[in-house]
């Protein structure tokens, strides 16, 4: 005797949950779609639909030297901060997991300390600390790189630590030592390649987060080193169509980075399984 595994109540429940999820997603997409339409409209006043569509606002944006410079500064600061994070956090996690595994719990607590202090408080503290310093870094990209480095640490540490948990570190190191490789050689030629996808996923996620950071950039450097978020803030008084095009360009870039990180993380999980 065969029984039908699909119960009508289960179908109704699944349909109900899907409708709730789709409704929430639809509501969240409304302001994004409205911003997109506004950025493509020539004029949009009291009418329901725009009077016409144009790409002039996007052309004006990508041909603005100030936007190109601000975007380039953001890329430089974010890449430098992430490079510093990888150079310091990757060997640190290796030492913790291979030599001192009991310190992992302590590291999980310490790594969250940057989130314990609000950005405004941290910015004021940094300004007071380095205002009278012999090293003039206030108002320069160096203080922003150092600050972004601390912000990226929790994302980088947690993602890379999860990758270390999945690769059987001790077994790989023992096998490398049996084959005559030193600890340094095993780290660079065996461990790092096994962490590649998890490392890239953490880099993309951290980069997308840092690119949208505003409080530290505004308080520590401001217009003296105009990043993308400072540029967006300074251009808020211009045409709404132009700022909408800027927001959509920024959103599309962040969406692409998040999608790439999700794909890399998914492929990494599939490889583990």
Short mmCIF file of N, CA and C in Angstrom, two decimals, residues 78 115 148 151-152 155 203-214 216 229 250 254 257-258:
data_model
loop_
_atom_site.label_atom_id
_atom_site.label_comp_id
_atom_site.label_asym_id
_atom_site.label_seq_id
_atom_site.Cartn_x
_atom_site.Cartn_y
_atom_site.Cartn_z
N UNK A 78 40.71 50.49 1.23
CA UNK A 78 40.15 49.17 1.56
C UNK A 78 41.12 48.05 1.24
N UNK A 115 33.97 45.92 17.94
CA UNK A 115 32.54 46.18 17.87
C UNK A 115 31.96 46.60 19.22
N UNK A 148 40.41 50.83 9.51
CA UNK A 148 39.72 49.81 8.73
C UNK A 148 40.31 48.42 8.99
N UNK A 151 38.55 47.11 11.96
CA UNK A 151 37.17 46.76 11.64
C UNK A 151 37.09 45.43 10.90
N UNK A 152 38.05 45.18 10.02
CA UNK A 152 38.02 43.97 9.21
C UNK A 152 38.44 42.74 9.98
N UNK A 155 35.68 39.98 10.87
CA UNK A 155 35.21 39.26 9.68
C UNK A 155 36.28 38.29 9.19
N UNK A 203 37.40 38.14 2.22
CA UNK A 203 37.90 39.39 1.66
C UNK A 203 36.79 40.18 0.95
N UNK A 204 35.96 39.49 0.18
CA UNK A 204 34.87 40.16 -0.51
C UNK A 204 33.87 40.76 0.48
N UNK A 205 33.51 39.99 1.50
CA UNK A 205 32.55 40.49 2.49
C UNK A 205 33.12 41.68 3.26
N UNK A 206 34.38 41.56 3.67
CA UNK A 206 35.01 42.66 4.40
C UNK A 206 35.14 43.90 3.53
N UNK A 207 35.48 43.70 2.25
CA UNK A 207 35.63 44.82 1.34
C UNK A 207 34.31 45.55 1.14
N UNK A 208 33.24 44.80 0.96
CA UNK A 208 31.93 45.43 0.77
C UNK A 208 31.51 46.20 2.01
N UNK A 209 31.87 45.71 3.19
CA UNK A 209 31.53 46.42 4.43
C UNK A 209 32.37 47.69 4.58
N UNK A 210 33.66 47.59 4.31
CA UNK A 210 34.54 48.74 4.46
C UNK A 210 34.23 49.83 3.44
N UNK A 211 33.84 49.43 2.25
CA UNK A 211 33.55 50.41 1.21
C UNK A 211 32.37 51.31 1.59
N UNK A 212 31.47 50.80 2.41
CA UNK A 212 30.31 51.59 2.82
C UNK A 212 30.49 52.28 4.16
N UNK A 213 31.67 52.20 4.77
CA UNK A 213 31.89 52.83 6.06
C UNK A 213 31.94 54.34 5.92
N UNK A 214 31.25 55.04 6.81
CA UNK A 214 31.15 56.51 6.70
C UNK A 214 31.65 57.24 7.95
N UNK A 216 33.92 56.70 10.44
CA UNK A 216 35.37 56.89 10.61
C UNK A 216 35.94 57.77 9.50
N UNK A 229 32.09 57.34 0.20
CA UNK A 229 30.98 57.72 1.09
C UNK A 229 30.99 59.21 1.40
N UNK A 250 26.76 52.44 -6.56
CA UNK A 250 27.36 51.89 -5.34
C UNK A 250 26.68 50.60 -4.93
N UNK A 254 28.37 46.80 -4.61
CA UNK A 254 28.31 46.03 -3.36
C UNK A 254 27.57 44.72 -3.58
N UNK A 257 29.93 42.26 -5.23
CA UNK A 257 30.90 41.71 -4.29
C UNK A 257 30.26 40.69 -3.35
N UNK A 258 29.06 41.00 -2.86
CA UNK A 258 28.36 40.07 -1.97
C UNK A 258 28.00 38.78 -2.68
#
